[in-house]
Short mmCIF file of C-alpha atoms and ligand atoms in Angstrom, two decimals:
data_model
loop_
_atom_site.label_atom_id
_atom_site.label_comp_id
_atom_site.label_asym_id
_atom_site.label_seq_id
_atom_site.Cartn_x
_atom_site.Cartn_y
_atom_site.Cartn_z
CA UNK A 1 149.04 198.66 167.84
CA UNK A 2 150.14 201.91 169.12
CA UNK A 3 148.86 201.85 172.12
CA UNK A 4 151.51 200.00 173.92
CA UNK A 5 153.68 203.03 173.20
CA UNK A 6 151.03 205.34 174.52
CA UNK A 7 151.20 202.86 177.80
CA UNK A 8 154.42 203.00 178.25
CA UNK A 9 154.19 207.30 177.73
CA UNK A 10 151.58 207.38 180.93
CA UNK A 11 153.60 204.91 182.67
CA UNK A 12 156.37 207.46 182.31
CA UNK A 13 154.66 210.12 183.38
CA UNK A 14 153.00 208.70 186.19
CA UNK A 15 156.39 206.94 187.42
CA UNK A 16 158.25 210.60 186.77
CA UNK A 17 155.51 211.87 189.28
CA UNK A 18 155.47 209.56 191.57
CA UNK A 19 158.79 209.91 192.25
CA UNK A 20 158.83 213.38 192.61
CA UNK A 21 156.41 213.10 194.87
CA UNK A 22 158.43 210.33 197.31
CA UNK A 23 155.86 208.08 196.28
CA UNK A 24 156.02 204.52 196.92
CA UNK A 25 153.09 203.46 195.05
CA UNK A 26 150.82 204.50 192.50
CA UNK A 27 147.36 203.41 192.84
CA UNK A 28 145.38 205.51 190.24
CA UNK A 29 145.83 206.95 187.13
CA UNK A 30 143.39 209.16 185.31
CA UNK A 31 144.10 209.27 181.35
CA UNK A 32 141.68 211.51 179.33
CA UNK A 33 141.76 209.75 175.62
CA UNK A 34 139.63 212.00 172.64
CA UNK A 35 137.57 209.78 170.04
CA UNK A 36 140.21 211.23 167.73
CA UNK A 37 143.10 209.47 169.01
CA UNK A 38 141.75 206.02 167.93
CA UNK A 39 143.22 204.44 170.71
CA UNK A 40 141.34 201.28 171.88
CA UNK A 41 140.91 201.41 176.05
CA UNK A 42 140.74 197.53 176.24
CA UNK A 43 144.00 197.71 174.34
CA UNK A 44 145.93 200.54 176.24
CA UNK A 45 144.62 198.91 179.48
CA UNK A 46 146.19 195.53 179.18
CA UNK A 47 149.38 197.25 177.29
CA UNK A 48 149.88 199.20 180.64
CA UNK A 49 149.16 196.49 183.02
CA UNK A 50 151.72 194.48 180.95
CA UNK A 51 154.51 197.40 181.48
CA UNK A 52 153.69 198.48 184.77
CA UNK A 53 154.35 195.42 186.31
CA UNK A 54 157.38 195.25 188.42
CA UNK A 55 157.35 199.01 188.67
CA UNK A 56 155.47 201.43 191.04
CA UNK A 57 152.50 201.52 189.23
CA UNK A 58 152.16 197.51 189.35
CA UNK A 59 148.95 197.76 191.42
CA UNK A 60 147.94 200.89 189.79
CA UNK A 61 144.07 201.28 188.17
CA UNK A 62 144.27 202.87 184.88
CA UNK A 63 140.95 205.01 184.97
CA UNK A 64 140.45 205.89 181.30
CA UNK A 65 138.33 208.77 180.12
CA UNK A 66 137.05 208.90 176.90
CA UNK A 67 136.81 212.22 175.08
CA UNK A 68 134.05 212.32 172.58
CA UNK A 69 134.30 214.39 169.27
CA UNK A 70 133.36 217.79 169.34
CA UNK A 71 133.37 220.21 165.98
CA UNK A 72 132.76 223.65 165.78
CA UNK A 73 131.88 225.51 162.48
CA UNK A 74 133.42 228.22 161.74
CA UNK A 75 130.89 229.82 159.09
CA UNK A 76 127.69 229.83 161.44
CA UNK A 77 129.18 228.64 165.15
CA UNK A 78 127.19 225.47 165.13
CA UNK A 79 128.22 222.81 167.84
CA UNK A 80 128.01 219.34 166.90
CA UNK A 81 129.28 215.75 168.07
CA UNK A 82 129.64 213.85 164.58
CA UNK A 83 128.98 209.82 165.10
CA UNK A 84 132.64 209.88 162.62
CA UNK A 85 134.46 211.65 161.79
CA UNK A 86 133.65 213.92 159.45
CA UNK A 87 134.25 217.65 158.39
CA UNK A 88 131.78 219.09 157.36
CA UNK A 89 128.99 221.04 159.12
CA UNK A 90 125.45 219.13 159.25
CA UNK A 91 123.83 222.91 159.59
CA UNK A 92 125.32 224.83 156.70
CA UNK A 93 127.41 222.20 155.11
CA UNK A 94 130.60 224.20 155.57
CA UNK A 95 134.41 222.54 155.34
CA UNK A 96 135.46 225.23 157.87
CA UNK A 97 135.08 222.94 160.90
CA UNK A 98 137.24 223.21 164.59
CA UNK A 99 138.01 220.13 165.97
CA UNK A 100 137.30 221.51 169.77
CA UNK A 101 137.58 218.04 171.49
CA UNK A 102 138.56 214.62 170.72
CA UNK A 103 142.27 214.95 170.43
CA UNK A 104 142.97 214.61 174.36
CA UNK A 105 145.96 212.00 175.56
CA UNK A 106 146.95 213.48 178.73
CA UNK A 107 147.68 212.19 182.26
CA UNK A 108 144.73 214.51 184.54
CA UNK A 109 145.10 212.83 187.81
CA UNK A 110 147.18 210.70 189.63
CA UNK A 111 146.70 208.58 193.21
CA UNK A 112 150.29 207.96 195.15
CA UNK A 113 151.25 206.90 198.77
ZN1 ZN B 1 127.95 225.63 159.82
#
């Protein structure tokens, strides 16, 4: 159960920005999660709720976005979303694969009065 120390990392951020700001509340945050991450939403959503409450972000919405897997292969520049993960290419069965999305975990947007 990672997630409730990826919570508490937004809630960090978003508190760090909201004060920065002269916020007084936050009322949205936008997280952009990748497949790769394996962090649950239902999970980080209730972690966060738990730990934001009694700060600034207690009536805050966590918006989650997830990130789907996206490989690139290095030997003949095929794109493809694999359903897991895997590392090889489906086109010329290649190892030389890019991860080019999946591995987001970053704060994108943030709502504060
Ligand atoms: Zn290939």
């Amino acid at each position: 159960m990672h997630e409730m120390a990826i919570a508490q990392g937004i809630l960090d951020i978003a508190l760090a920005q909201a004060v920065e700001h002269q916020g007084e509340k936050i009322h949205l945050v936008h997280v952009q999660i990748g497949a790769m991450t394996g962090i649950e939403p239902q999970c980080l959503l209730v972690a966060f709720e738990a730990l934001a409450a009694g700060t600034l972000a207690a009536q805050a919405t966590l918006e989650i976005e997830a990130v789907p897997l996206t490989s690139c292969c290095r030997d003949c520049q095929h794109m493809f979303s694999p359903a897991a993960i895997s590392f090889t290419c489906p086109a010329c069965g290649s190892a030389a694969v890019e991860i080019i999305t999946g591995r987001e975990l970053r704060v994108v947007h943030l709502e504060v009065d």
